[in-house]
Coordinates of C-alpha atoms in Angstrom, one line a residue:
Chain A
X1 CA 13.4 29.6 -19.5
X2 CA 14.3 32.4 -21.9
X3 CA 13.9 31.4 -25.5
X4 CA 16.4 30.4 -28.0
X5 CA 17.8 33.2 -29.6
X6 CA 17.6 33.5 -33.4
X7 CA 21.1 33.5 -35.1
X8 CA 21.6 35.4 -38.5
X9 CA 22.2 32.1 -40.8
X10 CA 19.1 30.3 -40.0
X11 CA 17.1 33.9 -40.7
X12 CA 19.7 34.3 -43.9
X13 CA 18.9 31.0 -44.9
X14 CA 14.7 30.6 -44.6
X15 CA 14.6 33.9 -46.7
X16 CA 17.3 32.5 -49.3
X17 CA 15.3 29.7 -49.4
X18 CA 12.3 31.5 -50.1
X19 CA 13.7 33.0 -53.0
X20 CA 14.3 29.5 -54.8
X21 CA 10.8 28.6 -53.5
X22 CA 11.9 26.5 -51.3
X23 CA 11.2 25.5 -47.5
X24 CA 12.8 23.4 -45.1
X25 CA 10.3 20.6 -44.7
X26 CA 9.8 20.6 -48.6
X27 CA 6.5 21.8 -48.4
X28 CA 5.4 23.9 -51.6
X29 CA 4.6 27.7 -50.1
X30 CA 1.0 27.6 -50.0
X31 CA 1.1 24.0 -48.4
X32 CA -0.6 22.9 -44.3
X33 CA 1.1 20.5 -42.9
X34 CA -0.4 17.1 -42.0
X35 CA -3.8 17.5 -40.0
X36 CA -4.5 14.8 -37.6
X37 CA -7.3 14.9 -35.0
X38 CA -7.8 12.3 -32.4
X39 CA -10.7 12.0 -30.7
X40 CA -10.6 10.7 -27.2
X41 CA -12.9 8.5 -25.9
X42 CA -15.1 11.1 -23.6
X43 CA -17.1 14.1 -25.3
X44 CA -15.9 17.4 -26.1
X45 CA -11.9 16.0 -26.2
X46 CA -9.3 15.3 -28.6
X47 CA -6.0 16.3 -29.5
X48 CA -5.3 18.1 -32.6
X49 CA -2.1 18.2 -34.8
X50 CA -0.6 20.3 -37.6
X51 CA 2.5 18.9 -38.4
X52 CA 4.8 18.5 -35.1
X53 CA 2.5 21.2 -33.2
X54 CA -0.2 19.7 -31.2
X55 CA -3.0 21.1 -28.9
X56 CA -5.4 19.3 -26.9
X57 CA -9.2 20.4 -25.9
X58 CA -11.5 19.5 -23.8
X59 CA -14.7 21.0 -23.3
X60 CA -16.5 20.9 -20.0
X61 CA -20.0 22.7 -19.6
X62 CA -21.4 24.2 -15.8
X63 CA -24.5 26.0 -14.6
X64 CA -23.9 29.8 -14.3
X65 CA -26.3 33.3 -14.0
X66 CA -25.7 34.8 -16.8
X67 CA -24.9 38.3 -17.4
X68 CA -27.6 41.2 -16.7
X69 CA -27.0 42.7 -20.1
X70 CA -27.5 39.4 -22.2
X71 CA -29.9 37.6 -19.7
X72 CA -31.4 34.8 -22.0
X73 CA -27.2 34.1 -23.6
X74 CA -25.1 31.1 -22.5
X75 CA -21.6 31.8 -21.9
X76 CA -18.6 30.6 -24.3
X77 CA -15.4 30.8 -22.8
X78 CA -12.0 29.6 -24.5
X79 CA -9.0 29.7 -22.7
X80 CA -5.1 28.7 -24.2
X81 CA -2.9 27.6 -22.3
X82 CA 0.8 28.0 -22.9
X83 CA 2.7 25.7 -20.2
X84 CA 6.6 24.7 -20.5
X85 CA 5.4 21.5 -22.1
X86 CA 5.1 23.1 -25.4
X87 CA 8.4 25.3 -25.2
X88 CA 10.8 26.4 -23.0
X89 CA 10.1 29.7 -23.1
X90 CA 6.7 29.2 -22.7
X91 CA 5.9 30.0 -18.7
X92 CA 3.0 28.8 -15.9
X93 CA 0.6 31.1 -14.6
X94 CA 1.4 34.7 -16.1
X95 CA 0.1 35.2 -19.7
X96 CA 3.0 36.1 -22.1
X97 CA 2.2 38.9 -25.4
X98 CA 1.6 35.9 -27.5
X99 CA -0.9 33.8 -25.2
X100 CA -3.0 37.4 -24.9
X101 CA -2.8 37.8 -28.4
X102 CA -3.3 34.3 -29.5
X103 CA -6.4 34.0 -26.9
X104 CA -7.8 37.4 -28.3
X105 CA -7.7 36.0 -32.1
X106 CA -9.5 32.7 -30.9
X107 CA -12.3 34.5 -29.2
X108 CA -12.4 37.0 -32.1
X109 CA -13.3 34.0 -34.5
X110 CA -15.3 32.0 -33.0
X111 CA -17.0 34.3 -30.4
X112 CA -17.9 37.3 -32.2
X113 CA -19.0 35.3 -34.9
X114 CA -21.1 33.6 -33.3
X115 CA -19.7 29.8 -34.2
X116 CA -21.8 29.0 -30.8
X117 CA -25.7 29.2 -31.0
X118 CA -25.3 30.3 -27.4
X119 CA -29.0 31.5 -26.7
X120 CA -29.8 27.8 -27.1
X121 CA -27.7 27.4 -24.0
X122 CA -30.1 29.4 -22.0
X123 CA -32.3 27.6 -19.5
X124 CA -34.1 30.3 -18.0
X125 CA -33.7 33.8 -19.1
X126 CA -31.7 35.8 -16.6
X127 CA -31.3 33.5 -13.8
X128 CA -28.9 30.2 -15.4
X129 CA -27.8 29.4 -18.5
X130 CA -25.2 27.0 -19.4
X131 CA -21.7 27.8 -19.6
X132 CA -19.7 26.3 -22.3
X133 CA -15.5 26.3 -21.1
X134 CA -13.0 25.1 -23.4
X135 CA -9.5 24.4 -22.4
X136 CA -7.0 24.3 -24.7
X137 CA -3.2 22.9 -24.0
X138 CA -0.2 23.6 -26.2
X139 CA 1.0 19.8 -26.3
X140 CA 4.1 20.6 -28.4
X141 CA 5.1 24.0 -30.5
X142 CA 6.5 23.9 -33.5
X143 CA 4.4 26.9 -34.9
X144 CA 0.9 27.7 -36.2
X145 CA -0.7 27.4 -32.7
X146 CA -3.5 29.7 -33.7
X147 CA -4.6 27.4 -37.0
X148 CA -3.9 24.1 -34.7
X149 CA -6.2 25.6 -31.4
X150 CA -9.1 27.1 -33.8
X151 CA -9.5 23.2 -35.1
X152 CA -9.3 21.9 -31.9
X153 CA -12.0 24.1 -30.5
X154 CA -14.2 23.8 -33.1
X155 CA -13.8 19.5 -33.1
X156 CA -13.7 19.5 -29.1
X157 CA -17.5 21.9 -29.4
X158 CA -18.8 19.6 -32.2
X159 CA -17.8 16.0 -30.5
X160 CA -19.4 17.6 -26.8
X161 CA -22.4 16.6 -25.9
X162 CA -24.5 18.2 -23.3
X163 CA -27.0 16.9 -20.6
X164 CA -30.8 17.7 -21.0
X165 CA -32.2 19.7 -19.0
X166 CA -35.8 20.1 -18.4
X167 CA -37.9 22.9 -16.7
X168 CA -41.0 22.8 -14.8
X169 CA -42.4 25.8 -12.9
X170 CA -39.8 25.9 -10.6
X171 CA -37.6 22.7 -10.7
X172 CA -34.7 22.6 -12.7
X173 CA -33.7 19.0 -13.8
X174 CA -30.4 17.8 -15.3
X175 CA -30.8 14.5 -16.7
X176 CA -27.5 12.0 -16.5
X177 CA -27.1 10.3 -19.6
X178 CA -28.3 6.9 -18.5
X179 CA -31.9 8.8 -18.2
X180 CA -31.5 10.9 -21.5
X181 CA -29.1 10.8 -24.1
X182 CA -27.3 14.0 -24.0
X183 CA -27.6 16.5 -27.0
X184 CA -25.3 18.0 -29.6
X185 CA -24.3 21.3 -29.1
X186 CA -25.8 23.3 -32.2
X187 CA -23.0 25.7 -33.8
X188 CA -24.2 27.8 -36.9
X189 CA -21.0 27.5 -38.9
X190 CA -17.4 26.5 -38.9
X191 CA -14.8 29.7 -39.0
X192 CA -11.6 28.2 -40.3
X193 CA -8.2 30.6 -39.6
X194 CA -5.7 30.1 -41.8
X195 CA -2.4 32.0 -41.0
X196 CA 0.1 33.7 -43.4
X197 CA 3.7 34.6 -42.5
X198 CA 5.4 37.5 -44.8
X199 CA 9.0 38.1 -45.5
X200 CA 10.9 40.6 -47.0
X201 CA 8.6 43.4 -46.3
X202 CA 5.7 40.9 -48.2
X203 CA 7.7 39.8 -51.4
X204 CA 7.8 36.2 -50.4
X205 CA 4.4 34.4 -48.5
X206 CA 4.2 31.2 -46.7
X207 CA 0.9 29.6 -45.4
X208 CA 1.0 27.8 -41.8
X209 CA 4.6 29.2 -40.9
X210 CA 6.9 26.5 -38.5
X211 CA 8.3 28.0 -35.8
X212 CA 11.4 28.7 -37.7
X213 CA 9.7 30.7 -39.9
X214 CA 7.6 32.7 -37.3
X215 CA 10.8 33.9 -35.8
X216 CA 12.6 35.2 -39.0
X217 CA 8.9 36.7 -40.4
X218 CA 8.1 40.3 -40.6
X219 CA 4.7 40.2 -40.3
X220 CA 1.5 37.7 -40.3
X221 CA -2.1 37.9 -41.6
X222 CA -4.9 35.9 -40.3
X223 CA -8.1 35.3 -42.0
X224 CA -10.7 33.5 -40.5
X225 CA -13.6 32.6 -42.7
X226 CA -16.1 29.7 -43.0
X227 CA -16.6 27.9 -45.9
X228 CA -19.4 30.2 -47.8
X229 CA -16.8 32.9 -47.5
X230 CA -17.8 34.7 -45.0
X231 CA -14.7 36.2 -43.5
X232 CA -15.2 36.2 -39.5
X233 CA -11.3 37.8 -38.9
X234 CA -8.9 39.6 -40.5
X235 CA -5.8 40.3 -38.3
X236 CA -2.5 41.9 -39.8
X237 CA 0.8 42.3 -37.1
X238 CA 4.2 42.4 -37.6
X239 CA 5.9 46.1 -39.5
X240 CA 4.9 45.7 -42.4
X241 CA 2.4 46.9 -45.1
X242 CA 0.7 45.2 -47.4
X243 CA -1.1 45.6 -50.9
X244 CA -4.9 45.1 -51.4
X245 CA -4.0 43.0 -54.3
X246 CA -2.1 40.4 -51.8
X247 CA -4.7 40.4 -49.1
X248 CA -7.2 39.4 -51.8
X249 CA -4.8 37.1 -53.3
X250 CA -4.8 35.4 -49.2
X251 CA -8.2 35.8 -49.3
X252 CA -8.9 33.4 -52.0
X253 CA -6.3 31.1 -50.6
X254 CA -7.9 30.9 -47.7
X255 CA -11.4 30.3 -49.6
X256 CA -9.7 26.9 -51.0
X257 CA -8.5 25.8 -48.1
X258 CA -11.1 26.5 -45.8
X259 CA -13.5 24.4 -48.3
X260 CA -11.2 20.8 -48.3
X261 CA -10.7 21.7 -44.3
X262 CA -14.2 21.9 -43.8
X263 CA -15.2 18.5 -45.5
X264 CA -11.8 17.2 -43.9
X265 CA -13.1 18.1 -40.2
X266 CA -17.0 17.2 -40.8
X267 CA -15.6 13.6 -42.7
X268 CA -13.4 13.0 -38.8
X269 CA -16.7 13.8 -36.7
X270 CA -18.8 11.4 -38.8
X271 CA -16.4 8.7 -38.7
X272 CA -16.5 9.6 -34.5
X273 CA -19.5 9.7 -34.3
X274 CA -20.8 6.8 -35.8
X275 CA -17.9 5.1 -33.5
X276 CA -19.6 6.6 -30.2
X277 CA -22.9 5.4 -31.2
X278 CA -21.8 1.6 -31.8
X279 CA -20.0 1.7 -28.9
X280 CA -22.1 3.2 -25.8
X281 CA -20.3 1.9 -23.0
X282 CA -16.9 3.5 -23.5
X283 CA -18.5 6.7 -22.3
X284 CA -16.8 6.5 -18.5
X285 CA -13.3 6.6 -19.7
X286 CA -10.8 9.5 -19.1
X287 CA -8.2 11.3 -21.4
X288 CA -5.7 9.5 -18.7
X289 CA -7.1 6.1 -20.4
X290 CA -6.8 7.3 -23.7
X291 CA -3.4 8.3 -23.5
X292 CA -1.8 5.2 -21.5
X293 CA -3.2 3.3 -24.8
X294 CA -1.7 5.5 -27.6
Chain B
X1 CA 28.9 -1.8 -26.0
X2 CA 26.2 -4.6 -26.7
X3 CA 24.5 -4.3 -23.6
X4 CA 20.7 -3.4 -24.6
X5 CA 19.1 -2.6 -21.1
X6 CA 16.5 -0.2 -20.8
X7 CA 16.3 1.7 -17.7
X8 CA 14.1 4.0 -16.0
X9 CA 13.9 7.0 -13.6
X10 CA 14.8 5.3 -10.5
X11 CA 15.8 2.0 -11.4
X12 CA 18.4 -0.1 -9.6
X13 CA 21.3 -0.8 -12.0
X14 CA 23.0 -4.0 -11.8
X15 CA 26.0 -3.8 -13.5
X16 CA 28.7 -6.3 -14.1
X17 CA 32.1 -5.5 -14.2
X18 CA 35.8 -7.5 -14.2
X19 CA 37.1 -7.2 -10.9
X20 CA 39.8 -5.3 -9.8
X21 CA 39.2 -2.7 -12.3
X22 CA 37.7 0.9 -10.8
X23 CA 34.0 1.7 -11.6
X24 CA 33.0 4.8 -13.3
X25 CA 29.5 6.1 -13.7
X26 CA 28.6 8.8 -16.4
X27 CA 25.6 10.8 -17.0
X28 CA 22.1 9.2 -16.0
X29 CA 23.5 7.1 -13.5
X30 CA 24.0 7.6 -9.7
X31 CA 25.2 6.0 -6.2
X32 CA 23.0 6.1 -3.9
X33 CA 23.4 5.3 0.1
X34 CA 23.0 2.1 -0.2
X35 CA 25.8 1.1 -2.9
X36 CA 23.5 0.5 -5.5
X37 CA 23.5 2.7 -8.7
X38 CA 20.8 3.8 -9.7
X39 CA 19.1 5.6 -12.7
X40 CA 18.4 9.3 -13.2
X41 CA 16.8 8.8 -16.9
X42 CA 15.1 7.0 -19.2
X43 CA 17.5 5.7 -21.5
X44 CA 20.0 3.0 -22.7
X45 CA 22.8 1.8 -20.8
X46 CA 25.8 1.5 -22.3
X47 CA 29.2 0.5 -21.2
X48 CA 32.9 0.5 -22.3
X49 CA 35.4 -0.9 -20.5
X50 CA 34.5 -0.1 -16.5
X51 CA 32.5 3.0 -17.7
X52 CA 28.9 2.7 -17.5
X53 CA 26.2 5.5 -19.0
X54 CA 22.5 6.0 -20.1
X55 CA 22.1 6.9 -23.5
X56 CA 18.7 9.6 -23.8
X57 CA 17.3 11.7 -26.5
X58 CA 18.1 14.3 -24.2
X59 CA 17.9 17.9 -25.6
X60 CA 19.1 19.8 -23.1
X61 CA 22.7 20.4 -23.2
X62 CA 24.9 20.6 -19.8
X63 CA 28.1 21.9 -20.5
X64 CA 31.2 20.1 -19.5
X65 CA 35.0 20.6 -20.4
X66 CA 37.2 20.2 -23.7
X67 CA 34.0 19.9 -24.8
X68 CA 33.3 21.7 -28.7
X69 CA 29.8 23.6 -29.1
X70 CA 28.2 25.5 -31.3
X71 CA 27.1 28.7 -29.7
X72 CA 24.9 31.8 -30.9
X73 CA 26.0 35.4 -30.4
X74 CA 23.1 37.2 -28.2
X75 CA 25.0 40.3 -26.6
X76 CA 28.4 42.0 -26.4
X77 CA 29.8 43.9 -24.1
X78 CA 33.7 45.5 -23.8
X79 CA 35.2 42.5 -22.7
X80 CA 33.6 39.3 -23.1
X81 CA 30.8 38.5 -25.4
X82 CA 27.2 36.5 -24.0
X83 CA 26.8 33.3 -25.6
X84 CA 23.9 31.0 -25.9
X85 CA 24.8 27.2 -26.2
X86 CA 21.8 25.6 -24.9
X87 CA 22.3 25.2 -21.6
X88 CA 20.7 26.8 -18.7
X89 CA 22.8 30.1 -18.5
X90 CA 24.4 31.9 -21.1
X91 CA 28.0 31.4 -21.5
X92 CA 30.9 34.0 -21.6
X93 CA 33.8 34.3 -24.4
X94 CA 36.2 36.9 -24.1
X95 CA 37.1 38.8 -27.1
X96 CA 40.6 37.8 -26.2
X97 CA 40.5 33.9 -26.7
X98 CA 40.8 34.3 -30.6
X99 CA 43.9 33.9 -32.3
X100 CA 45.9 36.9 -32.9
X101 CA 43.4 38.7 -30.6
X102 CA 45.0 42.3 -28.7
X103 CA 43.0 44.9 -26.6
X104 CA 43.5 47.0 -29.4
X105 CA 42.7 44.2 -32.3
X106 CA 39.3 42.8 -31.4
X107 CA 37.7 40.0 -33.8
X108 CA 34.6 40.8 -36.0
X109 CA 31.2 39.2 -34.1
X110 CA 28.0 40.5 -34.3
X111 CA 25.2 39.7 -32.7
X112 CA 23.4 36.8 -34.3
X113 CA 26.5 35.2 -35.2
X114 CA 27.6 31.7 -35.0
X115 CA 30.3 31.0 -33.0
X116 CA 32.5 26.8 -32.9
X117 CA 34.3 27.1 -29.6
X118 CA 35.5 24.6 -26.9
X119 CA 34.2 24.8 -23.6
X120 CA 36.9 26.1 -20.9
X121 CA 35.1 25.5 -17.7
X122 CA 32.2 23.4 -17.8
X123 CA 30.7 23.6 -13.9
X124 CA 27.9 23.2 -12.2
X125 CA 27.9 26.3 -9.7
X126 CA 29.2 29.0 -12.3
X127 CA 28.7 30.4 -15.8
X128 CA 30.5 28.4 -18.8
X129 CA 33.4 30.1 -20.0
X130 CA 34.0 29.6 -23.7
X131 CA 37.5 30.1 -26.1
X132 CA 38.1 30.3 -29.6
X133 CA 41.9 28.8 -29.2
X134 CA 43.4 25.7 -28.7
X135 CA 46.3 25.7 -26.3
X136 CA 49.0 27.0 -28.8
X137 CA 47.1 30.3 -29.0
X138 CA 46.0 29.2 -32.7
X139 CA 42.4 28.9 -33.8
X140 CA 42.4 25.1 -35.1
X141 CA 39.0 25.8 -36.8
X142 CA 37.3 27.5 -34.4
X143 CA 35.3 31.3 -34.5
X144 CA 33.0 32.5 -36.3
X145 CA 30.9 30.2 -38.7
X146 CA 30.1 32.4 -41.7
X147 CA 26.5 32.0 -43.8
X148 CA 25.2 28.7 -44.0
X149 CA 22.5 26.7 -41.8
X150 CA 22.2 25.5 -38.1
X151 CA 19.7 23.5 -36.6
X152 CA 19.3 21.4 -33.5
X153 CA 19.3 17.8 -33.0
X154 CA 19.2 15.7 -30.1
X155 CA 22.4 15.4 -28.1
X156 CA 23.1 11.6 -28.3
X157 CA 22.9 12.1 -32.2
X158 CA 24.9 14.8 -32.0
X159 CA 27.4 12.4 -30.2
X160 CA 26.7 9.3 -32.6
X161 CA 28.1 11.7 -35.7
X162 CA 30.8 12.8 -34.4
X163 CA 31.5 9.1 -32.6
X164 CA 35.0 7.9 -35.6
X165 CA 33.2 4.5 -36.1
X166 CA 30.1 6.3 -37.5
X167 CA 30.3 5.6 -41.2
X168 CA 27.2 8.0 -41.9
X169 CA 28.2 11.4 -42.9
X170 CA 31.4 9.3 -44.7
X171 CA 29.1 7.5 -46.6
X172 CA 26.8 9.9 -47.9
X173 CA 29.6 12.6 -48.5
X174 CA 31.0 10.3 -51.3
X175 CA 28.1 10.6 -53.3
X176 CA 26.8 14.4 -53.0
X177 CA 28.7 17.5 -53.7
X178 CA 31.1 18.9 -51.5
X179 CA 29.6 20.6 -48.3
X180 CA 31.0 21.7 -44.7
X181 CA 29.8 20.6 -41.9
X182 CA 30.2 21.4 -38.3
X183 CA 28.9 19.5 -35.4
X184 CA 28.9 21.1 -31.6
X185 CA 28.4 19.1 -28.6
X186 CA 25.7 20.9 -27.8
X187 CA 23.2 19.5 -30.2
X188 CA 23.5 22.1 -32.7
X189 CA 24.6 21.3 -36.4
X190 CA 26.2 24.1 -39.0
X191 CA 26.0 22.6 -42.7
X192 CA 27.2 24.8 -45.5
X193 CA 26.5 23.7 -49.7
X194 CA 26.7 24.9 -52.7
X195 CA 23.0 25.1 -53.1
X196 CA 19.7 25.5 -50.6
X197 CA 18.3 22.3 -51.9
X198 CA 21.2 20.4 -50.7
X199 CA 20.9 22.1 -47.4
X200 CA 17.7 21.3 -47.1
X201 CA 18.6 17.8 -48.4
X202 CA 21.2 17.0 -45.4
X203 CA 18.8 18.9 -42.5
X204 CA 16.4 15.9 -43.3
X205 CA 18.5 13.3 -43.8
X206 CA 20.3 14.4 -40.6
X207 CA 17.1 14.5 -38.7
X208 CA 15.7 11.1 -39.8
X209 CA 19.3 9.4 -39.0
X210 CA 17.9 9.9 -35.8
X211 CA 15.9 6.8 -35.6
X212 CA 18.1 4.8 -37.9
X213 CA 20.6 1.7 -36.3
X214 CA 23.9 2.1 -37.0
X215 CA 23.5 -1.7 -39.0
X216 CA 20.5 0.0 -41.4
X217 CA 23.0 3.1 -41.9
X218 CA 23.9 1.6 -45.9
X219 CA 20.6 0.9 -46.7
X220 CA 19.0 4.2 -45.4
X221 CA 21.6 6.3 -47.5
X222 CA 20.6 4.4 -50.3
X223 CA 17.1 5.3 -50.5
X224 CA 18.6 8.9 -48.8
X225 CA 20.0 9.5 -52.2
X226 CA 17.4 8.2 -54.7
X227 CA 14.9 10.4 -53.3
X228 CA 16.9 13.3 -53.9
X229 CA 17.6 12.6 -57.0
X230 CA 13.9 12.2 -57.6
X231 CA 13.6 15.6 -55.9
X232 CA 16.2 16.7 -58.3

């Protein structure tokens, strides 16, 4: 299905609005929405919600070679999907501009910045390494996918746990978790994105845009950056240009966010994980189970 | 109307009626080989007389005739303009069906606009045709909707505001400034104030009516307004 067409009030309107400072769910400019993350009951899944947008991950993990030029790397591999659940206009199968481009800023973050210690994921250097896949599903759009997905895969990597292996000459055993306890996963930081929608050729700034105000924005910057502000992306689109002054400006927003989203995310995987470990036996159910129950 | 049953996708429908009266089905519900009618949708039934329907959140609007929608402008062409109401296809509005409308004098729509018109032929196997004139040739309210907000609720809401023994919009009108509103079949609400903040004030309340009983309708309202004049 094609998408709803944008009519001139509603665009008239969000920038009025903005003028007055005002937006349609009463949020102050520079406020995210609600955060919720739900853990499901096996590793490396939960959903994750900003506002009414919410995006599922689940992390599974297989035995691959890895690739001659990095022979002693694991492999991380994140892939969005954008099915008609989330939107109409959202289709199956072919990747739209927006899934490429929201797939490319996801890898750029957490890939190239190395979120993943992926050489621990080798088992022996040029012949198999672990291969770490996460899947992400658009549950329901209501805008900010990006922000929503880049939580989710960094919960979904941090709640996975992963099989021991061990290696002797040539036998290669993977040990089931009745044998071993699985291990964590060890990632090296936590690159938060934090999105910016601009209107009016940049005189008026939102942070974590709703779909409404995607489709009447000129242009978006995303930073990613982790919480000693280190910034891991910077990504401006859209026609329009911007000062330095206001990139630094979203630069320091970002800062303060990232910090209270940081502590928010590392104070839900404590409570989880101290849940798990009282609770041992729940390790065989499904997201299927989880979802009849909710 | 007090019937409260909840049916599912598939469900056999018993339904009750006086005898001697002819049965009518609405939307959700179907006859199937066996004489049994059965249920297309999750929803409530409801039932008026000998007419029996399911009441859904549904969102997806099918158009159907006489029927008054607010549509958005998306392209125009010599004759006839493209028109998105929210169903499946676009639908078609000639530039003739306004009042006072002549080959030569052609009425003011760009695209993007937002357009309250009545739906002329609502069926299944063809495009909806759309007119902005009642049958005297006069407008009666309908064409272009200048400036002010639209946004999209869920069709059975759409129908419980515009339903006359809804005493919401009534209610809360009497104590807020003056404001237009304009409500299409089709799910789609155009509001109109004085200021944004009572805009944005009646696109909540609107939405969280939604999951309010028409017996809590006083009592919501009343908090409706002393949180906007907190906001205030």
């Amino acid at each position: 299905m094609r998408e709803v067409p944008l009519s001139l009030a509603e665009y008239d309107f969000v920038i009025k609005a903005l003028q007055d400072n005002l937006r349609l769910d009463r949020r102050s400019v520079y406020d995210i929405r609600d955060i919720k993350i739900n853990f499901l009951k096996t590793r490396g899944a939960c959903i994750v919600s900003i506002g009414n947008t919410q995006i599922s991950a689940q992390v599974s993990a297989d035995i691959v070679k890895p690739k001659d030029s990095r022979p002693n790397e694991g492999i991380l591999k994140i892939n969005l999907e954008l099915s008609p659940m989330g939107a109409q206009h959202f289709e199956v199968g072919k990747q739209s501009d927006q899934g490429v481009e929201l797939n490319r800023l996801l890898e750029k973050n957490l890939k190239q910045s190395r979120f993943l210690d992926i050489e621990t994921l080798c088992i022996r250097a040029g012949e198999k390494v672990w291969q770490i896949r996460i899947d992400l599903n658009v549950l329901n759009y209501e805008g900010n996918i990006l922000d929503c997905a880049n939580i989710a895969v960094i919960c979904a990597v941090s709640h996975f746990r992963l099989p021991e292996v061990s290696v002797t000459g040539d036998q290669i055993k993977i040990f089931t978790p009745e044998e071993r306890n699985p291990i964590p996963l060890i990632t090296i930081h936590m690159p938060i994105t934090l999105s910016f929608a601009f209107f009016d050729q940049g005189k008026y700034l939102v942070v974590d845009p709703t779909e409404l105000e995607e489709k009447c924005m000129d242009g978006k910057l995303v930073i990613g950056m982790n919480r000693h502000r280190e910034i891991c992306t910077m990504q401006l689109s859209g026609n329009m240009l911007l000062l330095k002054d206001q990139i630094k400006r979203c630069v320091d927003i970002t800062a303060n966010k990232v910090a209270k989203l940081t502590e928010f995310i590392q104070e839900e995987l404590n409570k989880t994980t101290s849940d798990l470990d009282q609770n041992q036996s729940v390790r065989t159910s499904s997201l299927a189970d989880k979802m009849s129950l909710t | 109307m007090l019937e409260s049953i909840v049916a599912l996708p598939g469900d056999e429908i018993e339904i009750r009626r006086k005898e001697g009266k002819e049965l009518v089905i609405g939307p959700g519900l179907r006859k199937d080989n066996q004489n049994t009618i059965v249920s297309m949708k999750c929803g409530l039934l409801k039932k008026k007389e000998n007419f029996f329907w399911l009441e859904s959140h549904q969102k997806r609007y099918v158009p159907s005739r006489n029927e008054y929608v607010i549509g958005i402008a998306v392209t125009k062409s010599a004759e006839t303009i493209k028109i998105d109401i929210g169903s499946s296809e676009y639908a078609s509005l000639s530039f003739l069906a306004f009042e006072n409308a002549t080959k030569r004098n052609k009425p003011n729509v760009e695209i993007g606009d937002l357009l309250y018109c009545r739906v002329l032929t609502g069926n299944k196997d063809m495009e909806p045709e759309l007119v902005c004139i009642d049958a005297a040739g006069k407008a009666s309210g309908l064409g272009v909707l200048k400036d002010g907000f639209m946004f999209k609720i869920n069709l059975e809401l759409a129908r419980r505001l515009l339903s006359g023994s809804n005493q919401f919009l009534r209610e809360l009108s009497k104590n807020i400034p003056p404001f237009e509103i304009t409500i299409g079949m089709n799910g789609r609400i155009w509001i109109k104030t004085s200021s944004c903040k009572q805009t944005i004030f009646l696109f909540q309340a609107i939405n969280q009516y939604s999951n309010v009983s028409e017996s809590d309708t006083e009592n919501f309202i009343k908090n409706l307004l002393k949180d906007y004049s907190d906001w205030e």
